[in-house]
Each structure stands twice: as C-alpha cells, then as structure tokens.
Amino acid sequence: MTLTVDIRHRLGDFSIQAAFESAGRLTALFGPSGSGKTTLINIIGGLIRPREGRVVANGRTLVDTANRIYVPAYRRRVGYVFQDARLFPHLSVRSNLNYGRRFAGRGVGTADFNAVVALLDIGHLLLRAPASLSGGEKQRVAIGRALLSNPHLMLMDEPLASLDDARKAEILPYIERLRDEARVPIVYVSHSVAEVTRLATDIAVLDRGRLAAFGPTADILARLDLLSGGEAGEGGTVLEMQLREQDRAFAMSVLRSAAGEIRTPQVDLPLGSRLRVRLRARDVMIATERPQGISALNILSGTVDTLARVSENAVDVRLDCNGQPVIARITRLSAERLRLAAGQQVFAVVKTVSVETAGAAPLPREDA
Amino acid sequence: MDWLTLSPEEWIAVRLSLKVALWATFASMPVGLAIAWLLARREFWGKSLLNGIIHLPLVLPPVVTGYLLLLSFGRKGPAGAFLEQHFGIVFSFRWTGAALACAVMGFPLMVRAMRLSIEAVDRRLEAAASTLGAAPVLVFLTVTLPLALPGVIAGMILTFARAMGEFGATITFVSNIPGETQTLPSAIYTFTQVPGGDAGAMRLTLVALVISLVALLVSEAVARRASRAVAA
C-alpha cells in the first residue's frame, strides 16, 4: 500500500504545496495549527478540490488534474474520522455504524460488524443516541462508522484534540490496534509529538503550507529543528524497546534495546511486549566518565557521532550507542568544558523517559 | 343547535376547500423542497432573481396574481393551452385552478420555512455522509431531510393554512362556481352578499376557525416530535 500525494492549492492568502509518497501503515501529517494539515487531509478525502496535482492511494488515482481525473468524496472509499466525531444526531449508534455499509455494499466489503464493535468496545452503546455519549465514546463510534464503510484508506483529523488526557488514553490503544490489525493504511493529522511518536510509522512535517520533511518516525523526531513552539522541547530519540523484566518490589520495569537497558516506572504489559520510548534531547546529559553516586538510573554508553550548534548557547550531541542514535541537547559551555569531539567515548545520563506503548503484541522471545 | 348544522351546499364548500388545500400543499411540496435546497445549498446565476420571483405572490395584490394566472394558465394562455393540448390538464374555472392559485400563493411561505431549516443543517454532517459513500441525493434524503423535517412540516402546514384562506387570487382566476371553485372563503363572501346569509356565513366562519386551529396544533405537535427525535 502506498499513498502518493503531490498537490498545489490556494485558499485566499494561504497556499499549500506538498509532495510525498508513503508506504507506512500510519502516516502522520504533523505541524502547528495553520500549517495546512487539515487542508491536505481534506484534499486526500475529497472535501477540497486541489487546484493542481495528483493523489494516488493504493494504485487508485483519486485526483489527477493533468488528466482531468477527480473522484468525488462519496466514491473514494476513505473512512474519515473528524475531530468533532460528526455522528448523525437523528440516528442511533447502531444506525450510525451501519450508515456507510449500505453504500459500501455490493460485495466489496469485508469489515465485520461484530469484529469492529468488539475492537472498539462499543457493543453496550448500540441502542443509544449520539447525544448521550461521552466525547471518547463518540470518537470510538466515529472510528467504527468509518471502518465499517470498508475504506481503502482511513483519514483521521486530530481525533483526540477535543478530548481530555483521560479520554485520549482511552482511545489511543484502539487506534494502535487499528494500525496493527485492520490492515487499512491510516493518515493521521496531529500537532502532538507524544501522539505521533506513539502512533506514526512515517511523518510528513508541514510548516506554513510547505512540506518541511518526510520520513520514518524516528528519523523525523531526531531532527529537533523541525519542532517549533510548544513542541520544541519534545524532540529527541525514539527507541524501540522490549519489556524484559518486572521489578515488583520497586514497581519498576526493565526495557532493553540495542542501546542498552532502561528502567522506567512499572509498565503494566506482559513480558516481551514491544514499547516505544522517547528520550527528549533536553532530558539527556553527557558525562565523560561513568558517573558514580548519581540518582539517575539510566546510563547508556556510546561514542560521540556529531556535534551541531543549534543556537547561541545550545549544542546537539548525537551519540552512537551500540548502533542506536541518541541525541542530547546541552549547553555550548558544557560542550567546551568537556572538550567533546567526534569519536569520543561518553556516557548518556537519561533523566526521564516517556514510554509510549506500541501495541501489546509480544515479539517472539529470543530465548524461546 | 339547529343553526349549527351545515347545509349540503355548505358541506360541499368545506370539502372542496379541504381538497384544494391538500392538493395545493402536497403537489407543491416536492417543487418547494427542491427550490429550497437549491437556494440553501447552491450558488448559481440568477439565484436572487429566482428568489424574488418566488416571493412575488407575498407582495403582489392577490387579485394581480390571480389575473396573471388567468393570463398564463387560462385556456387561451400559453401555459394553459400547452397543458390542455399535451396533458389534458385544464385549470380555468376548475377546482384544479383553485389548487394552483392556492399553491402559488402559499409557495413563498413553504420555500422560506424549508430553506431556513435546510440552512440550519450542519454542512459538516453532510460532508461526513459523503465520505461514507453517500451520493449527493442520498446525503439529502438520509441526512439533510430528516434533520430539516420540522421546518419542512412547518412549511407545509403554513401552505395548507394559507390555502384554506386563499380568496383573491382564486376568485380572480377561477371565479366562484358552487361545487367547482367555491371554496370556504368564496362561500362566506357569497353569503355576506345576499340578504339573510348571516347564519351561513357564521357557520362557515366557525368551520374555518376550527380547521385553522387544528392545523396549527398539529403542526406544533409534529414539529415538537420531530425536533425531539433529532435532539435525542
């Protein structure tokens, strides 16, 4: 499955121009508000007709202005989940879920009503009216409704933006299951690094209507220059790790990756679960000798790969920890004092890690 | 209570009025709905002109509207001659003409109510329906229409009530023929023109009052039920 987007469009003063090709299971359109994410996803979904360009999903040309092809939204077979669920107020939850199925019909469908209802845990809501649902429930029903229309492509426009943290935590696992089980590629609009780290396989970064970067999640998040505003400090390294040990006495978990072991407050998942861990660059310190008598638990050893000055006073140090890149943002003063240079053996002291689960499906055990 | 009993002729006028009003309402409903949707949801050349023409009967003297109908839909009028020749439909001096006059007079009210209720439907819901695979006609039938239903029903009741009371355009277009075009208002008018017609005029007035009141109550009840169904 690939999604090819190459469009140019103008809306009043705002112009958008983006070209990328993604084969990922979940492609995030990422950027601050006003960067054109929603415009772009609406173009893919057929709600905005671009002035020029092409959109091809899974070999199906949806838009090709050069060849005068324009597939209207209702023939695109995209499942669109809007920020504001947009459930039909005059229909029950069950009728909302079934809405798209009537039109998808004609033997092309494979989405199974009961399977989708079970996936999203909405069986107990079927007879209710949308107005009586909580925000999180509405959004789950909206995801189910989109899935049951048998889409070739799922589009999600900040589906969590209007929810509080508890509701977000409630929905995120369902989106992960969708990404891992439903086999429908997803395009996901977001401005949150945490969401994107946890969900995305690929990221297209948009900035004022232009594509600033496109690539696999870990590569994009390691480019700290791409993040701005409130998310500027959120950049860093994404490590794919595996849950190896539970230390019940201290309520900690031990995770392992090529870079080394990391201890985090207990993660309630079975041993062997895959996890994504984000090390913010600002939360990583550098030491030239293995530190003693320090409260930080997580110390990774590695060699300095590159040093990049990012401002008057800050330097990004890129380390190679046993083949796994780790980035630390330190002051230029510290870098001078430590006389850091490429190839030098150092230790990365990680103050905090944020654990973003990446699906509970355990990997095959190495020792099995 | 004897004076309350309607004479056979008066019954005929009442039944004719109901028939004319119901035909006027239901026959113009699909056209009214289509035009209301066009005005609410589409931009096209001549939109304000169309809007103006539809609202004309509201501002013109009813007699003028009736006379224009007579000129165009009379047997010698261009539309009237065409319809008679090709479809065998005759309007002049028939009850059908009365229904046409009532429909034209009630049309602005119908379109206005329907248009406002369609405009009030959230377009984002329509967009959602289209991404789920519904073609534009189906979006209208499954989302827009159900959500606009209270306004659509209100528009129909307004047209019905207007039709029950229509007098000027009807009498000008199709005259006042008992049993054919003599509706309730025409019959009341006739009673007031003859000596000793007071009792008949009073009886029919009471009938008109009751029908109008019932229409209003029904419209309230239906609109309330429809909006509850939408809100629930």
Coordinates of C-alpha atoms in Angstrom, one line a residue:
Chain A
M1 CA 0.0 0.0 0.0
T2 CA 1.3 3.4 -0.9
L3 CA -0.1 6.8 -0.8
T4 CA 1.2 9.4 -3.3
V5 CA 0.4 13.0 -2.7
D6 CA 1.7 15.8 -4.9
I7 CA -0.6 18.8 -4.8
R8 CA -0.6 22.6 -5.1
H9 CA -3.6 24.5 -3.8
R10 CA -4.5 28.0 -2.8
L11 CA -7.1 29.2 -0.4
G12 CA -7.2 33.0 -0.2
D13 CA -3.8 34.1 1.2
F14 CA -2.8 30.6 2.2
S15 CA -1.1 28.4 -0.3
I16 CA -0.2 24.8 0.2
Q17 CA 2.3 22.7 -1.7
A18 CA 3.3 19.2 -0.7
A19 CA 4.6 16.1 -2.3
F20 CA 5.4 12.8 -0.6
E21 CA 5.0 9.1 -1.1
S22 CA 4.3 7.0 2.0
A23 CA 4.2 3.2 2.3
G24 CA 3.6 3.4 6.0
R25 CA 0.8 1.9 8.0
L26 CA 0.2 5.2 9.8
T27 CA 1.4 8.3 8.1
A28 CA 1.2 11.4 10.4
L29 CA 0.7 14.8 9.0
F30 CA 2.4 16.8 11.6
G31 CA 2.8 20.6 12.2
P32 CA 1.5 23.5 14.2
S33 CA -2.0 24.8 13.6
G34 CA -2.3 26.8 10.4
S35 CA 0.4 24.7 8.7
G36 CA -2.1 23.1 6.2
K37 CA -2.5 19.7 7.7
T38 CA -6.3 19.7 7.6
T39 CA -6.4 21.2 4.2
L40 CA -4.1 18.4 3.0
I41 CA -6.2 15.6 4.6
N42 CA -9.4 17.2 3.1
I43 CA -7.8 17.1 -0.3
I44 CA -7.0 13.4 0.2
G45 CA -10.5 12.8 1.4
G46 CA -12.2 14.7 -1.5
L47 CA -13.7 17.5 0.6
I48 CA -11.4 20.1 -1.0
R49 CA -10.6 20.0 -4.7
P50 CA -6.9 21.0 -5.3
R51 CA -6.0 23.4 -7.9
E52 CA -3.3 21.2 -9.3
G53 CA -1.7 17.8 -8.6
R54 CA -2.2 14.2 -8.0
V55 CA -3.4 11.9 -5.2
V56 CA -3.0 8.2 -5.7
A57 CA -3.9 5.7 -3.0
N58 CA -3.1 2.0 -3.4
G59 CA -2.8 2.4 -7.1
R60 CA -6.2 4.1 -7.4
T61 CA -5.9 7.6 -8.8
L62 CA -8.2 9.9 -6.8
V63 CA -7.1 13.2 -8.2
D64 CA -5.1 13.9 -11.3
T65 CA -5.7 17.4 -12.6
A66 CA -3.4 16.9 -15.6
N67 CA -5.6 14.1 -16.8
R68 CA -8.8 15.6 -15.6
I69 CA -9.5 12.9 -13.1
Y70 CA -11.4 13.8 -10.0
V71 CA -13.1 11.1 -7.9
P72 CA -15.8 12.7 -5.7
A73 CA -15.7 12.0 -2.0
Y74 CA -18.5 9.5 -2.0
R75 CA -16.7 7.3 -4.4
R76 CA -13.3 7.4 -2.8
R77 CA -13.8 4.8 -0.1
V78 CA -11.9 6.7 2.5
G79 CA -13.0 6.4 6.1
Y80 CA -12.8 9.8 7.6
V81 CA -12.7 10.4 11.3
F82 CA -13.2 14.0 12.1
Q83 CA -12.0 15.9 15.1
D84 CA -15.6 16.6 16.1
A85 CA -16.9 13.0 15.6
R86 CA -19.9 14.2 13.4
L87 CA -22.2 11.4 14.3
F88 CA -25.6 11.8 12.8
P89 CA -27.8 13.1 15.6
H90 CA -31.1 11.6 14.3
L91 CA -29.7 8.1 14.1
S92 CA -28.9 5.6 16.9
V93 CA -25.3 4.4 17.4
R94 CA -26.1 1.2 15.5
S95 CA -27.6 3.1 12.6
N96 CA -24.6 5.5 12.6
L97 CA -22.3 2.5 12.4
N98 CA -24.3 1.0 9.6
Y99 CA -24.6 4.2 7.6
G100 CA -21.6 3.7 5.4
R101 CA -22.1 -0.1 5.0
R102 CA -25.3 0.4 2.9
F103 CA -23.3 2.3 0.3
A104 CA -20.1 0.1 0.6
G105 CA -22.2 -3.0 -0.1
R106 CA -22.1 -4.7 -3.5
G107 CA -19.9 -7.4 -2.3
V108 CA -16.7 -5.4 -1.9
G109 CA -16.9 -5.3 1.9
T110 CA -15.0 -7.4 4.4
A111 CA -15.4 -5.3 7.5
D112 CA -17.3 -7.4 10.0
F113 CA -19.8 -5.5 12.2
N114 CA -19.2 -7.7 15.3
A115 CA -15.5 -7.6 14.9
V116 CA -15.4 -3.8 14.7
V117 CA -17.8 -3.4 17.6
A118 CA -15.6 -5.7 19.6
L119 CA -12.4 -4.0 18.5
L120 CA -13.7 -0.6 19.8
D121 CA -15.7 -1.9 22.8
I122 CA -18.9 -0.2 21.8
G123 CA -21.3 -3.1 22.0
H124 CA -23.1 -1.7 25.0
L125 CA -23.7 1.6 23.2
L126 CA -25.5 0.4 20.1
L127 CA -29.0 1.4 21.1
R128 CA -28.0 4.8 22.5
A129 CA -28.4 8.1 20.8
P130 CA -25.1 10.0 19.9
A131 CA -26.1 13.0 22.2
S132 CA -25.9 10.7 25.2
L133 CA -22.4 9.5 24.6
S134 CA -19.2 10.9 26.2
G135 CA -16.6 12.5 24.0
G136 CA -14.4 9.4 24.0
E137 CA -17.4 7.1 23.2
K138 CA -18.4 9.4 20.3
Q139 CA -15.0 9.2 18.8
R140 CA -14.9 5.4 19.1
V141 CA -18.2 5.2 17.3
A142 CA -17.0 7.6 14.7
I143 CA -13.9 5.4 14.1
G144 CA -16.2 2.3 13.9
R145 CA -18.5 4.0 11.4
A146 CA -15.6 4.9 9.2
L147 CA -14.1 1.4 9.4
L148 CA -17.5 -0.2 8.5
S149 CA -17.7 1.7 5.3
N150 CA -15.0 -0.6 4.1
P151 CA -12.4 2.0 3.4
H152 CA -9.2 1.6 1.4
L153 CA -7.7 4.4 3.4
M154 CA -8.5 5.8 6.9
L155 CA -8.2 9.5 7.4
M156 CA -8.1 10.9 11.0
D157 CA -8.1 14.6 11.6
E158 CA -6.9 15.2 15.1
P159 CA -9.4 12.7 16.5
L160 CA -8.1 13.2 20.1
A161 CA -7.8 17.0 20.0
S162 CA -11.1 17.8 21.7
L163 CA -10.6 15.2 24.4
D164 CA -9.0 15.4 27.8
D165 CA -6.0 13.3 28.7
A166 CA -8.0 10.5 30.3
R167 CA -10.2 10.2 27.2
K168 CA -7.1 10.4 25.0
A169 CA -5.6 7.5 26.9
E170 CA -8.9 5.6 26.4
I171 CA -8.8 6.0 22.6
L172 CA -5.1 5.6 21.8
P173 CA -5.0 1.8 22.2
Y174 CA -7.8 1.4 19.8
I175 CA -6.0 3.4 17.1
E176 CA -2.9 1.3 17.7
R177 CA -5.0 -1.9 17.3
L178 CA -6.4 -0.4 14.2
R179 CA -3.0 0.3 12.8
D180 CA -1.7 -3.2 13.7
E181 CA -4.8 -5.3 12.9
A182 CA -7.1 -3.6 10.4
R183 CA -4.7 -3.6 7.5
V184 CA -6.1 -0.3 6.3
P185 CA -3.4 2.4 6.0
I186 CA -4.1 5.5 8.1
V187 CA -3.3 9.1 7.5
Y188 CA -3.4 10.9 10.9
V189 CA -3.3 14.6 11.5
S190 CA -1.7 15.8 14.7
H191 CA 0.3 18.5 16.3
S192 CA 1.3 16.4 19.3
V193 CA 4.7 14.8 19.5
A194 CA 3.5 12.3 22.0
E195 CA 0.7 11.1 19.8
V196 CA 2.9 11.0 16.7
T197 CA 5.7 9.1 18.5
R198 CA 3.3 6.6 19.8
L199 CA 1.3 6.0 16.6
A200 CA 3.1 7.0 13.5
T201 CA 5.3 4.8 11.2
D202 CA 6.0 7.8 9.0
I203 CA 5.7 11.5 9.4
A204 CA 5.2 14.3 7.0
V205 CA 6.0 17.6 8.7
L206 CA 4.1 20.6 7.4
D207 CA 5.1 24.2 8.0
R208 CA 3.1 27.2 6.7
G209 CA 1.8 25.2 3.8
R210 CA 5.0 23.6 2.8
L211 CA 6.3 20.1 3.4
A212 CA 9.3 20.6 5.7
A213 CA 10.3 17.0 5.9
F214 CA 9.1 13.5 5.3
G215 CA 10.4 10.2 6.6
P216 CA 10.2 7.4 9.2
T217 CA 9.1 8.5 12.7
A218 CA 12.5 8.0 14.4
D219 CA 14.3 10.0 11.8
I220 CA 11.9 12.9 11.9
L221 CA 11.8 13.1 15.7
A222 CA 15.6 13.2 15.8
R223 CA 15.5 16.3 13.8
L224 CA 15.0 18.8 16.5
D225 CA 14.9 21.7 14.2
L226 CA 11.6 20.6 12.8
L227 CA 9.7 21.2 16.0
S228 CA 8.6 24.7 17.0
G229 CA 6.5 26.4 19.6
G230 CA 5.2 24.4 22.4
E231 CA 6.5 21.2 21.0
A232 CA 10.1 22.5 20.6
G233 CA 11.4 20.7 23.7
E234 CA 9.6 17.4 22.8
G235 CA 12.1 16.3 20.2
G236 CA 14.6 13.6 20.7
T237 CA 15.3 9.9 20.1
V238 CA 12.7 7.2 19.7
L239 CA 13.9 3.8 20.8
E240 CA 12.0 0.6 20.0
M241 CA 12.4 -1.5 23.2
Q242 CA 11.2 -4.7 24.6
L243 CA 9.9 -5.3 28.1
R244 CA 12.3 -7.8 29.7
E245 CA 11.7 -7.8 33.5
Q246 CA 9.3 -6.5 36.1
D247 CA 10.8 -5.4 39.4
R248 CA 7.7 -5.7 41.6
A249 CA 9.5 -4.7 44.8
F250 CA 10.3 -1.2 43.5
A251 CA 7.4 -1.1 41.0
M252 CA 9.8 -0.6 38.1
S253 CA 10.2 -2.2 34.7
V254 CA 13.3 -3.1 32.7
L255 CA 13.3 -2.4 29.0
R256 CA 16.0 -3.4 26.6
S257 CA 17.2 -2.3 23.2
A258 CA 20.5 -2.3 21.3
A259 CA 21.4 0.9 23.1
G260 CA 21.2 -0.8 26.5
E261 CA 18.8 -1.3 29.4
I262 CA 16.4 1.4 30.6
R263 CA 14.4 1.3 33.8
T264 CA 11.0 3.0 34.0
P265 CA 8.2 3.2 36.5
Q266 CA 6.3 0.0 36.0
V267 CA 4.6 -0.6 32.7
D268 CA 1.6 -2.9 33.0
L269 CA 2.2 -5.1 30.0
P270 CA 3.2 -8.7 29.5
L271 CA 6.9 -9.5 29.3
G272 CA 8.1 -9.4 25.8
S273 CA 5.8 -6.5 24.8
R274 CA 7.3 -4.0 22.3
L275 CA 7.4 -0.4 23.5
R276 CA 8.4 2.9 22.1
V277 CA 10.4 5.0 24.4
R278 CA 11.1 8.6 23.7
L279 CA 14.2 10.3 25.1
R280 CA 13.8 14.0 24.9
A281 CA 17.1 15.6 23.9
R282 CA 16.8 18.1 26.7
D283 CA 16.5 15.2 29.2
V284 CA 19.8 13.6 28.2
M285 CA 23.0 14.6 30.0
I286 CA 26.6 13.8 28.9
A287 CA 29.4 12.5 31.1
T288 CA 32.9 11.7 30.0
E289 CA 33.3 9.1 32.8
R290 CA 30.8 6.7 34.1
P291 CA 29.0 8.7 36.8
Q292 CA 29.1 7.4 40.4
G293 CA 26.7 8.3 43.2
I294 CA 24.0 9.7 41.0
S295 CA 20.3 9.2 41.3
A296 CA 19.7 8.8 37.6
L297 CA 19.1 5.1 36.8
N298 CA 19.6 5.1 33.1
I299 CA 23.1 5.4 31.8
L300 CA 23.9 4.4 28.3
S301 CA 27.4 4.2 26.9
G302 CA 28.3 5.4 23.4
T303 CA 30.6 7.4 21.2
V304 CA 30.1 11.0 20.0
D305 CA 28.9 11.0 16.4
T306 CA 28.4 14.6 15.6
L307 CA 28.2 18.0 17.4
A308 CA 25.8 20.5 16.0
R309 CA 25.4 24.1 17.3
V310 CA 21.8 24.9 17.3
S311 CA 21.7 28.4 18.9
E312 CA 23.9 30.9 20.8
N313 CA 24.2 28.6 23.7
A314 CA 23.0 25.2 22.8
V315 CA 24.6 22.2 21.1
D316 CA 23.0 19.0 20.0
V317 CA 25.3 16.0 20.6
R318 CA 24.4 12.9 18.5
L319 CA 25.7 9.7 20.1
D320 CA 26.1 6.3 18.7
C321 CA 25.0 3.9 21.4
N322 CA 25.8 0.4 20.0
G323 CA 24.3 1.4 16.6
Q324 CA 21.3 3.2 18.1
P325 CA 21.4 7.0 17.8
V326 CA 20.7 9.1 20.9
I327 CA 20.6 12.8 21.0
A328 CA 21.5 15.1 23.9
R329 CA 20.9 18.9 23.9
I330 CA 23.5 20.5 26.2
T331 CA 24.9 24.0 26.6
R332 CA 27.7 25.1 24.4
L333 CA 29.6 25.9 27.6
S334 CA 29.3 22.3 28.8
A335 CA 30.5 21.0 25.4
E336 CA 33.5 23.3 25.6
R337 CA 34.4 22.3 29.2
L338 CA 34.1 18.6 28.4
R339 CA 36.1 19.1 25.2
L340 CA 33.6 16.9 23.4
A341 CA 34.8 15.7 20.0
A342 CA 33.6 13.2 17.4
G343 CA 34.7 9.6 18.2
Q344 CA 35.0 10.2 21.9
Q345 CA 33.7 7.6 24.4
V346 CA 31.0 9.1 26.6
F347 CA 28.0 8.2 28.8
A348 CA 24.5 9.5 28.3
V349 CA 22.6 10.0 31.5
V350 CA 18.9 9.9 30.9
K351 CA 16.9 11.9 33.4
T352 CA 13.4 10.9 32.3
V353 CA 12.0 8.8 29.6
S354 CA 8.4 8.9 28.2
V355 CA 7.1 5.5 27.4
E356 CA 4.7 5.3 24.5
T357 CA 3.4 1.8 24.2
A358 CA 3.4 0.4 20.7
G359 CA 0.9 -2.4 20.9
A360 CA 0.8 -5.2 23.4
A361 CA 1.6 -7.9 20.9
P362 CA 4.7 -9.7 22.2
L363 CA 7.6 -10.3 19.9
P364 CA 8.8 -13.9 19.6
R365 CA 11.1 -14.5 22.6
E366 CA 14.8 -14.7 21.6
D367 CA 15.5 -17.5 24.1
A368 CA 12.4 -19.5 23.0
Chain B
M1 CA -78.2 23.9 18.0
D2 CA -80.0 23.6 14.8
W3 CA -78.5 26.6 13.3
L4 CA -75.1 25.0 13.6
T5 CA -76.0 22.2 11.1
L6 CA -74.3 22.7 7.8
S7 CA -76.5 22.6 4.7
P8 CA -75.4 20.2 1.8
E9 CA -74.1 23.2 -0.2
E10 CA -72.0 24.4 2.7
W11 CA -70.6 20.9 3.2
I12 CA -69.6 20.8 -0.4
A13 CA -67.7 24.1 0.1
V14 CA -65.9 22.8 3.1
R15 CA -64.9 19.5 1.4
L16 CA -63.8 21.4 -1.7
S17 CA -61.7 23.7 0.4
L18 CA -60.0 20.8 2.1
K19 CA -59.4 19.0 -1.2
V20 CA -58.0 22.2 -2.8
A21 CA -55.8 23.0 0.2
L22 CA -54.4 19.4 0.5
W23 CA -53.7 19.2 -3.3
A24 CA -52.0 22.6 -3.2
T25 CA -49.8 21.6 -0.3
F26 CA -48.8 18.1 -1.4
A27 CA -48.4 18.8 -5.1
S28 CA -46.2 21.9 -4.5
M29 CA -44.1 20.2 -1.7
P30 CA -41.6 18.4 -3.9
V31 CA -41.0 21.5 -6.0
G32 CA -40.8 23.7 -2.9
L33 CA -38.3 21.3 -1.3
A34 CA -36.1 21.2 -4.4
I35 CA -36.1 25.0 -4.7
A36 CA -35.5 25.5 -1.0
W37 CA -32.5 23.1 -1.3
L38 CA -31.1 25.0 -4.3
L39 CA -31.4 28.3 -2.6
A40 CA -29.9 27.0 0.7
R41 CA -27.0 24.9 -0.7
R42 CA -26.1 26.0 -4.2
E43 CA -24.7 29.2 -5.8
F44 CA -25.9 29.8 -9.4
W45 CA -26.5 32.6 -11.8
G46 CA -29.9 34.2 -11.3
K47 CA -30.3 33.0 -7.7
S48 CA -31.6 36.3 -6.4
L49 CA -34.0 36.6 -9.4
L50 CA -35.4 33.2 -8.7
N51 CA -35.8 34.1 -5.0
G52 CA -37.5 37.3 -6.0
I53 CA -40.0 35.6 -8.3
I54 CA -40.9 33.1 -5.7
H55 CA -41.6 35.8 -3.2
L56 CA -43.7 37.9 -5.6
P57 CA -47.1 36.5 -4.5
L58 CA -46.3 37.6 -1.0
V59 CA -46.1 41.3 -2.0
L60 CA -48.4 41.5 -5.0
P61 CA -52.1 42.1 -4.5
P62 CA -53.7 38.6 -4.7
V63 CA -56.0 39.9 -7.4
V64 CA -53.0 40.6 -9.6
T65 CA -51.5 37.2 -9.0
G66 CA -54.9 35.7 -9.9
Y67 CA -55.1 37.7 -13.1
L68 CA -51.6 36.8 -14.1
L69 CA -52.6 33.1 -13.6
L70 CA -55.6 33.7 -15.7
L71 CA -53.5 35.2 -18.5
S72 CA -50.9 32.4 -18.4
F73 CA -52.9 29.3 -17.3
G74 CA -56.3 30.2 -18.8
R75 CA -57.5 28.2 -21.8
K76 CA -56.0 30.8 -24.2
G77 CA -52.9 31.5 -22.1
P78 CA -49.6 29.9 -23.3
A79 CA -49.1 27.6 -20.4
G80 CA -52.8 26.7 -20.2
A81 CA -53.1 25.9 -23.9
F82 CA -50.0 23.8 -23.8
L83 CA -51.1 21.8 -20.8
E84 CA -54.5 21.2 -22.2
Q85 CA -53.2 20.1 -25.5
H86 CA -50.5 17.8 -24.3
F87 CA -51.7 16.5 -20.9
G88 CA -55.4 17.3 -20.9
I89 CA -55.0 19.3 -17.8
V90 CA -57.4 22.3 -17.6
F91 CA -57.1 24.9 -14.8
S92 CA -59.5 27.6 -15.8
F93 CA -62.8 27.5 -13.9
R94 CA -62.0 24.1 -12.3
W95 CA -61.1 23.2 -8.8
T96 CA -57.6 22.3 -10.1
G97 CA -57.2 26.0 -10.9
A98 CA -58.1 26.9 -7.3
A99 CA -55.5 24.5 -6.1
L100 CA -52.9 26.1 -8.4
A101 CA -53.8 29.6 -7.2
C102 CA -53.5 28.4 -3.6
A103 CA -50.2 26.6 -4.3
V104 CA -48.7 29.8 -5.9
M105 CA -49.9 32.0 -3.0
G106 CA -48.5 29.6 -0.4
F107 CA -45.3 28.9 -2.2
P108 CA -43.2 31.7 -0.7
L109 CA -44.1 30.6 2.8
M110 CA -43.3 27.0 2.1
V111 CA -40.0 27.7 0.4
R112 CA -39.0 30.1 3.1
A113 CA -39.6 27.7 6.0
M114 CA -37.9 24.8 4.2
R115 CA -34.9 26.9 3.1
L116 CA -34.3 28.2 6.7
S117 CA -34.4 24.7 8.1
I118 CA -32.1 23.3 5.4
E119 CA -29.7 26.1 6.0
A120 CA -29.7 25.2 9.7
V121 CA -28.5 21.7 9.0
D122 CA -24.8 21.3 9.8
R123 CA -22.9 21.0 6.5
R124 CA -20.2 19.1 8.2
L125 CA -22.6 16.3 8.7
E126 CA -23.3 16.3 5.0
A127 CA -19.6 16.1 4.3
A128 CA -19.3 13.2 6.7
A129 CA -22.0 11.4 4.9
S130 CA -20.3 11.9 1.6
T131 CA -17.1 10.4 2.9
L132 CA -19.1 7.4 4.0
G133 CA -20.1 6.8 0.4
A134 CA -23.4 8.6 0.1
A135 CA -24.0 10.3 -3.3
P136 CA -25.5 13.8 -3.1
V137 CA -29.1 12.7 -3.5
L138 CA -28.7 10.1 -0.7
V139 CA -27.0 12.7 1.5
F140 CA -30.1 14.8 1.1
L141 CA -32.5 12.0 1.8
T142 CA -30.7 10.4 4.7
V143 CA -29.1 13.4 6.5
T144 CA -30.4 16.8 5.3
L145 CA -34.1 16.0 5.0
P146 CA -34.5 14.2 8.3
L147 CA -32.7 16.9 10.1
A148 CA -34.7 19.6 8.4
L149 CA -38.0 17.8 8.8
P150 CA -39.5 20.1 11.5
G151 CA -39.1 23.1 9.1
V152 CA -40.4 21.1 6.1
I153 CA -43.5 20.2 8.0
A154 CA -44.0 23.7 9.3
G155 CA -43.7 24.9 5.7
M156 CA -46.4 22.5 4.5
I157 CA -48.8 23.4 7.3
L158 CA -48.3 27.1 6.6
T159 CA -49.1 26.5 3.0
F160 CA -52.2 24.5 3.9
A161 CA -53.4 27.2 6.2
R162 CA -52.7 29.8 3.6
A163 CA -54.6 27.7 1.0
M164 CA -57.6 27.4 3.3
G165 CA -57.9 31.1 3.5
E166 CA -57.0 32.0 -0.1
F167 CA -59.6 34.2 -1.7
G168 CA -58.4 37.0 -4.0
A169 CA -56.3 35.0 -6.5
T170 CA -58.7 32.1 -6.5
I171 CA -61.8 34.2 -7.3
T172 CA -60.0 36.2 -9.9
F173 CA -58.5 33.1 -11.7
V174 CA -61.3 30.5 -11.4
S175 CA -64.3 32.6 -10.3
N176 CA -66.8 31.4 -7.7
I177 CA -68.7 28.4 -9.0
P178 CA -70.6 26.4 -6.4
G179 CA -69.4 22.8 -6.3
E180 CA -66.4 23.5 -8.5
T181 CA -64.4 26.5 -7.4
Q182 CA -66.4 27.9 -4.5
T183 CA -64.1 27.3 -1.5
L184 CA -64.8 28.3 2.1
P185 CA -63.8 31.9 1.8
S186 CA -65.7 32.4 -1.5
A187 CA -68.8 30.8 0.1
I188 CA -68.6 33.1 3.1
Y189 CA -68.2 36.0 0.7
T190 CA -71.3 34.9 -1.2
F191 CA -73.3 34.6 2.0
T192 CA -72.4 38.1 3.0
Q193 CA -73.7 39.4 -0.4
V194 CA -77.2 38.0 0.0
P195 CA -79.9 39.1 2.5
G196 CA -80.3 36.5 5.3
G197 CA -76.9 34.9 4.7
D198 CA -75.6 35.8 8.1
A199 CA -76.2 32.4 9.7
G200 CA -74.5 30.6 6.8
A201 CA -71.5 32.9 7.0
M202 CA -71.2 32.4 10.7
R203 CA -71.4 28.6 10.4
L204 CA -68.6 28.5 7.8
T205 CA -66.6 31.0 9.8
L206 CA -66.7 28.6 12.7
V207 CA -65.6 25.8 10.5
A208 CA -62.7 27.9 9.1
L209 CA -61.7 28.7 12.7
V210 CA -61.7 25.1 13.8
I211 CA -59.7 23.9 10.7
S212 CA -57.1 26.6 11.1
L213 CA -56.7 25.9 14.8
V214 CA -56.4 22.2 14.3
A215 CA -53.8 22.7 11.6
L216 CA -51.7 24.9 13.9
L217 CA -52.0 22.4 16.8
V218 CA -51.0 19.5 14.6
S219 CA -48.0 21.5 13.2
E220 CA -46.8 22.3 16.7
A221 CA -47.1 18.7 17.8
V222 CA -45.4 17.3 14.7
A223 CA -42.6 19.8 14.9
R224 CA -42.1 19.1 18.6
R225 CA -41.9 15.4 18.0
A226 CA -39.6 15.8 15.0
S227 CA -37.2 18.0 16.9
R228 CA -37.2 15.7 19.8
A229 CA -36.3 12.8 17.5
V230 CA -33.4 14.9 16.1
A231 CA -32.2 16.0 19.5
A232 CA -32.4 12.6 21.2

